[in-house]
Tab-separated table of C-alpha atoms in Angstrom:
chain	number	residue	atom	x	y	z
A	1	MET	CA	45.414	10.471	88.839
A	2	ASP	CA	41.990	8.989	89.805
A	3	GLY	CA	43.595	7.004	92.525
A	4	ILE	CA	45.333	10.027	93.997
A	5	ALA	CA	42.083	12.217	93.702
A	6	GLU	CA	40.046	9.590	95.427
A	7	GLY	CA	42.572	9.126	98.273
A	8	ARG	CA	43.601	5.651	97.369
A	9	TYR	CA	47.162	7.029	97.253
A	10	ALA	CA	47.275	9.589	100.070
A	11	VAL	CA	49.129	12.861	99.864
A	12	GLY	CA	52.369	12.355	101.814
A	13	GLY	CA	52.473	8.578	101.163
A	14	LEU	CA	54.294	6.619	98.489
A	15	LEU	CA	52.921	5.147	95.324
A	16	PRO	CA	53.241	1.401	94.891
A	17	SER	CA	56.482	0.109	93.154
A	18	GLU	CA	56.702	0.248	89.476
A	19	ALA	CA	56.340	-3.512	89.135
A	20	GLU	CA	53.229	-3.409	91.330
A	21	LEU	CA	51.606	-0.602	89.353
A	22	CYS	CA	52.226	-2.383	86.001
A	23	ARG	CA	50.583	-5.432	87.506
A	24	GLN	CA	47.593	-3.499	88.827
A	25	LEU	CA	47.041	-1.413	85.736
A	26	ASP	CA	47.988	-4.206	83.234
A	27	VAL	CA	50.436	-1.922	81.316
A	28	SER	CA	53.994	-2.045	80.164
A	29	ARG	CA	56.919	-0.377	82.090
A	30	THR	CA	57.288	2.098	79.177
A	31	THR	CA	53.611	3.029	79.323
A	32	LEU	CA	53.825	3.413	83.143
A	33	ARG	CA	57.012	5.586	82.941
A	34	GLU	CA	55.250	7.899	80.505
A	35	ALA	CA	52.306	8.129	82.939
A	36	MET	CA	54.544	8.880	85.857
A	37	ARG	CA	56.256	11.607	83.915
A	38	ALA	CA	52.845	13.127	83.212
A	39	LEU	CA	52.111	12.995	86.986
A	40	ARG	CA	55.262	14.761	87.723
A	41	ASP	CA	54.645	17.443	85.085
A	42	ARG	CA	51.195	18.031	86.721
A	43	GLY	CA	52.760	18.404	90.214
A	44	LEU	CA	51.150	15.375	91.638
A	45	VAL	CA	54.134	13.255	92.522
A	46	LEU	CA	57.896	13.675	93.313
A	47	PRO	CA	60.440	10.821	92.821
A	48	ARG	CA	62.711	10.408	95.813
A	49	ALA	CA	65.969	8.459	95.106
A	50	GLY	CA	66.161	5.353	97.206
A	51	VAL	CA	62.784	5.971	98.742
A	52	GLY	CA	60.087	5.760	95.879
A	53	THR	CA	57.578	8.149	94.422
A	54	LEU	CA	55.987	10.473	96.921
A	55	VAL	CA	52.533	11.867	96.392
A	56	VAL	CA	52.602	15.600	96.985
A	57	ALA	CA	49.212	16.915	95.752
A	58	ALA	CA	45.776	15.519	95.258
A	59	ARG	CA	44.999	17.674	92.188
A	60	PRO	CA	47.002	18.829	89.263
A	61	LYS	CA	48.491	22.292	89.440
A	62	THR	CA	47.173	24.570	86.696
A	63	ARG	CA	50.065	26.314	84.945
A	64	TYR	CA	49.619	28.767	82.174
A	65	VAL	CA	52.305	29.375	79.585
A	66	HIS	CA	52.201	32.772	77.778
A	67	SER	CA	53.926	32.267	74.378
A	68	VAL	CA	55.060	35.360	72.432
A	69	ASP	CA	56.227	35.488	68.833
A	70	SER	CA	55.245	39.160	68.010
A	71	ILE	CA	54.216	42.413	69.722
A	72	SER	CA	50.497	41.529	69.308
A	73	ASP	CA	51.057	38.271	71.219
A	74	VAL	CA	51.855	40.310	74.384
A	75	PHE	CA	48.044	40.656	74.893
A	76	GLN	CA	46.879	37.190	73.809
A	77	TYR	CA	46.495	35.818	77.349
A	78	ALA	CA	43.350	38.097	77.796
A	79	LYS	CA	41.411	35.955	75.313
A	80	ASN	CA	41.108	33.354	77.963
A	81	SER	CA	40.286	35.529	80.859
A	82	LEU	CA	37.086	36.674	82.539
A	83	ARG	CA	36.323	40.251	83.199
A	84	PRO	CA	38.731	41.635	85.774
A	85	ARG	CA	37.533	42.201	89.285
A	86	VAL	CA	38.324	45.746	90.343
A	87	LEU	CA	39.454	46.044	93.950
A	88	SER	CA	39.883	49.847	94.086
A	89	THR	CA	40.135	52.961	92.004
A	90	THR	CA	42.061	55.856	93.510
A	91	GLU	CA	43.475	59.181	92.225
A	92	VAL	CA	47.028	59.318	93.645
A	93	ARG	CA	49.947	61.669	93.757
A	94	ALA	CA	53.021	59.601	92.734
A	95	ASP	CA	55.419	58.988	95.561
A	96	ALA	CA	59.118	58.423	94.988
A	97	ALA	CA	58.709	54.732	94.030
A	98	GLU	CA	55.669	55.379	91.772
A	99	ALA	CA	57.328	58.332	90.148
A	100	GLU	CA	60.203	56.121	89.171
A	101	LEU	CA	57.757	53.453	87.784
A	102	LEU	CA	55.723	56.040	85.934
A	103	ARG	CA	58.769	58.013	84.772
A	104	CYS	CA	57.183	61.248	85.978
A	105	PRO	CA	57.955	63.926	88.620
A	106	ALA	CA	57.041	63.009	92.249
A	107	GLY	CA	53.540	64.391	93.043
A	108	GLU	CA	52.199	63.996	89.564
A	109	ARG	CA	48.558	62.846	89.601
A	110	TRP	CA	47.455	59.569	88.160
A	111	LEU	CA	44.513	57.253	88.472
A	112	ARG	CA	45.428	53.889	90.011
A	113	VAL	CA	43.244	50.847	89.581
A	114	GLU	CA	43.896	47.634	91.512
A	115	LEU	CA	42.384	44.536	90.179
A	116	THR	CA	42.581	40.741	89.830
A	117	ARG	CA	42.059	38.671	86.649
A	118	THR	CA	40.915	35.010	86.467
A	119	PHE	CA	41.182	32.689	83.495
A	120	ARG	CA	38.070	30.715	82.285
A	121	GLY	CA	37.740	27.381	84.012
A	122	ASP	CA	39.783	28.452	87.005
A	123	ARG	CA	38.789	29.557	90.526
A	124	ALA	CA	41.766	31.507	91.804
A	125	PRO	CA	43.033	34.705	90.135
A	126	ILE	CA	46.042	34.275	87.824
A	127	LEU	CA	47.184	37.794	88.537
A	128	CYS	CA	46.978	40.890	90.738
A	129	ALA	CA	47.694	44.181	89.070
A	130	ARG	CA	48.102	47.903	89.590
A	131	VAL	CA	47.045	49.860	86.529
A	132	TYR	CA	48.198	53.466	86.249
A	133	ILE	CA	46.280	55.692	83.918
A	134	PRO	CA	47.267	59.370	83.172
A	135	LEU	CA	44.337	61.588	84.242
A	136	ALA	CA	43.864	62.756	80.586
A	137	CYS	CA	42.844	59.033	79.895
A	138	ALA	CA	41.125	58.381	83.340
A	139	SER	CA	37.603	58.000	81.605
A	140	ILE	CA	38.524	54.486	80.524
A	141	ALA	CA	38.685	53.304	84.234
A	142	GLU	CA	34.865	52.855	84.442
A	143	ARG	CA	34.940	50.488	81.505
A	144	ILE	CA	37.556	48.179	82.794
A	145	PRO	CA	35.271	45.871	84.775
A	146	THR	CA	32.805	45.531	81.853
A	147	ARG	CA	35.247	43.949	79.286
A	148	SER	CA	37.651	40.976	79.299
A	149	ASP	CA	39.786	42.479	76.663
A	150	PRO	CA	43.207	43.803	77.444
A	151	ILE	CA	42.924	47.233	79.078
A	152	TYR	CA	45.001	48.990	76.451
A	153	THR	CA	42.174	48.439	73.850
A	154	LEU	CA	40.084	50.869	75.788
A	155	LEU	CA	42.536	53.602	74.861
A	156	GLU	CA	41.632	52.996	71.193
A	157	SER	CA	37.842	52.226	71.499
A	158	GLU	CA	37.134	54.998	73.983
A	159	LEU	CA	39.684	57.679	73.246
A	160	GLY	CA	40.963	56.908	69.751
A	161	LEU	CA	44.540	56.400	70.915
A	162	THR	CA	46.633	53.649	69.459
A	163	VAL	CA	49.297	51.724	71.372
A	164	LEU	CA	52.369	51.676	69.117
A	165	GLY	CA	54.911	50.109	71.433
A	166	VAL	CA	55.187	48.128	74.614
A	167	GLU	CA	58.159	47.857	76.940
A	168	GLN	CA	58.222	44.939	79.389
A	169	GLU	CA	60.296	44.129	82.415
A	170	PHE	CA	60.335	40.789	84.272
A	171	ARG	CA	61.773	39.968	87.609
A	172	SER	CA	61.334	37.519	90.420
A	173	VAL	CA	59.708	38.724	93.749
A	174	ALA	CA	58.423	37.419	97.048
A	175	LEU	CA	54.663	37.846	97.099
A	176	ASP	CA	53.375	40.195	99.876
A	177	ALA	CA	50.550	39.059	102.213
A	178	ASP	CA	47.659	40.817	100.355
A	179	THR	CA	48.716	39.623	96.975
A	180	ALA	CA	49.373	36.092	98.224
A	181	ARG	CA	45.811	36.014	99.733
A	182	HIS	CA	44.278	37.049	96.431
A	183	LEU	CA	46.324	34.433	94.517
A	184	GLY	CA	45.661	31.676	96.972
A	185	THR	CA	49.133	31.056	98.269
A	186	ALA	CA	51.346	31.937	101.229
A	187	ALA	CA	52.993	35.256	101.948
A	188	GLY	CA	56.503	35.195	100.777
A	189	ALA	CA	55.810	32.578	98.002
A	190	PRO	CA	57.779	33.140	94.858
A	191	GLY	CA	56.132	35.377	92.279
A	192	LEU	CA	56.704	36.885	88.816
A	193	SER	CA	56.524	40.646	88.401
A	194	VAL	CA	55.637	41.969	84.891
A	195	VAL	CA	55.766	45.698	84.446
A	196	ARG	CA	54.571	47.050	81.097
A	197	HIS	CA	54.801	50.510	79.771
A	198	TYR	CA	52.437	51.319	76.713
A	199	PHE	CA	53.413	54.077	74.322
A	200	GLY	CA	51.492	55.978	71.702
A	201	ALA	CA	52.644	58.395	69.034
A	202	ALA	CA	55.777	60.436	69.792
A	203	ASP	CA	56.589	57.953	72.648
A	204	ARG	CA	53.714	59.383	74.683
A	205	LEU	CA	53.166	57.107	77.811
A	206	LEU	CA	49.512	56.037	77.692
A	207	LEU	CA	49.362	53.243	80.377
A	208	VAL	CA	51.508	51.506	82.878
A	209	THR	CA	50.574	48.101	84.419
A	210	ALA	CA	52.452	46.274	87.291
A	211	SER	CA	51.241	42.720	87.463
A	212	LEU	CA	52.151	39.906	89.982
A	213	TYR	CA	51.735	36.296	89.208
A	214	ARG	CA	52.277	33.013	91.268
A	215	ALA	CA	55.487	31.557	89.943
A	216	ASP	CA	54.165	28.009	90.023
A	217	ARG	CA	51.078	28.872	87.903
A	218	TYR	CA	52.470	31.102	85.155
A	219	SER	CA	55.384	31.301	82.867
A	220	TYR	CA	56.336	33.464	79.877
A	221	LYS	CA	57.950	32.135	76.707
A	222	MET	CA	59.028	34.060	73.611
A	223	ARG	CA	60.545	33.135	70.306
A	224	LEU	CA	63.104	35.500	68.756
A	225	ARG	CA	63.765	35.265	65.064
A	226	PHE	CA	67.314	35.861	63.780
A	227	ASN	CA	67.592	38.384	60.910
A	228	PRO	CA	71.026	37.868	59.324
A	229	GLN	CA	70.725	41.265	57.565
A	230	GLN	CA	70.756	42.919	61.012
A	231	ALA	CA	73.516	40.725	62.474
């Protein structure tokens, strides 16, 4: 990794052979192969059959894995994030696409907050999001840039409303130019869309978030427990 970062092994070039690296580093083939696997996992090198090991990046690619075991874990990622950067706050009348997203009649008024969120120790934002808040709850918007907590917690701390359920939808997308610019990648790059609907008592819709992540920097993993009594 040091050799790649320092330019001793240039991006676009090949690493020395396995035998040569073992000699240079004074390690066994087993140790070297484990090291090469670590370099591949970090996105630094790419093996090419019949050619060698190609250096494809100078620095490791940061990748965040969001693991979920329970409903409360849906929001755990925010513990490692900085305060969101609010790009705009606008009162909107839902157009046809937004009405479908918000499950409301077209023309209904909502507050839309556009923001980015960055994790501690990282430079580029991990996500771009549109947050839709019913006008009855719009007062929480001014608090969004002041706290790194998940936005839904403002419903409870500011308005006394409790989120009792969350519905999530994931799909692959191509990132548009504006989102790609904020996330430090190219327009059209693969992204992960995560839409969440937050519900309170009597299934009242309290909040909707539509987030976009770079596919190469974020993944989502969950564990489902089998209950034989419900099988």
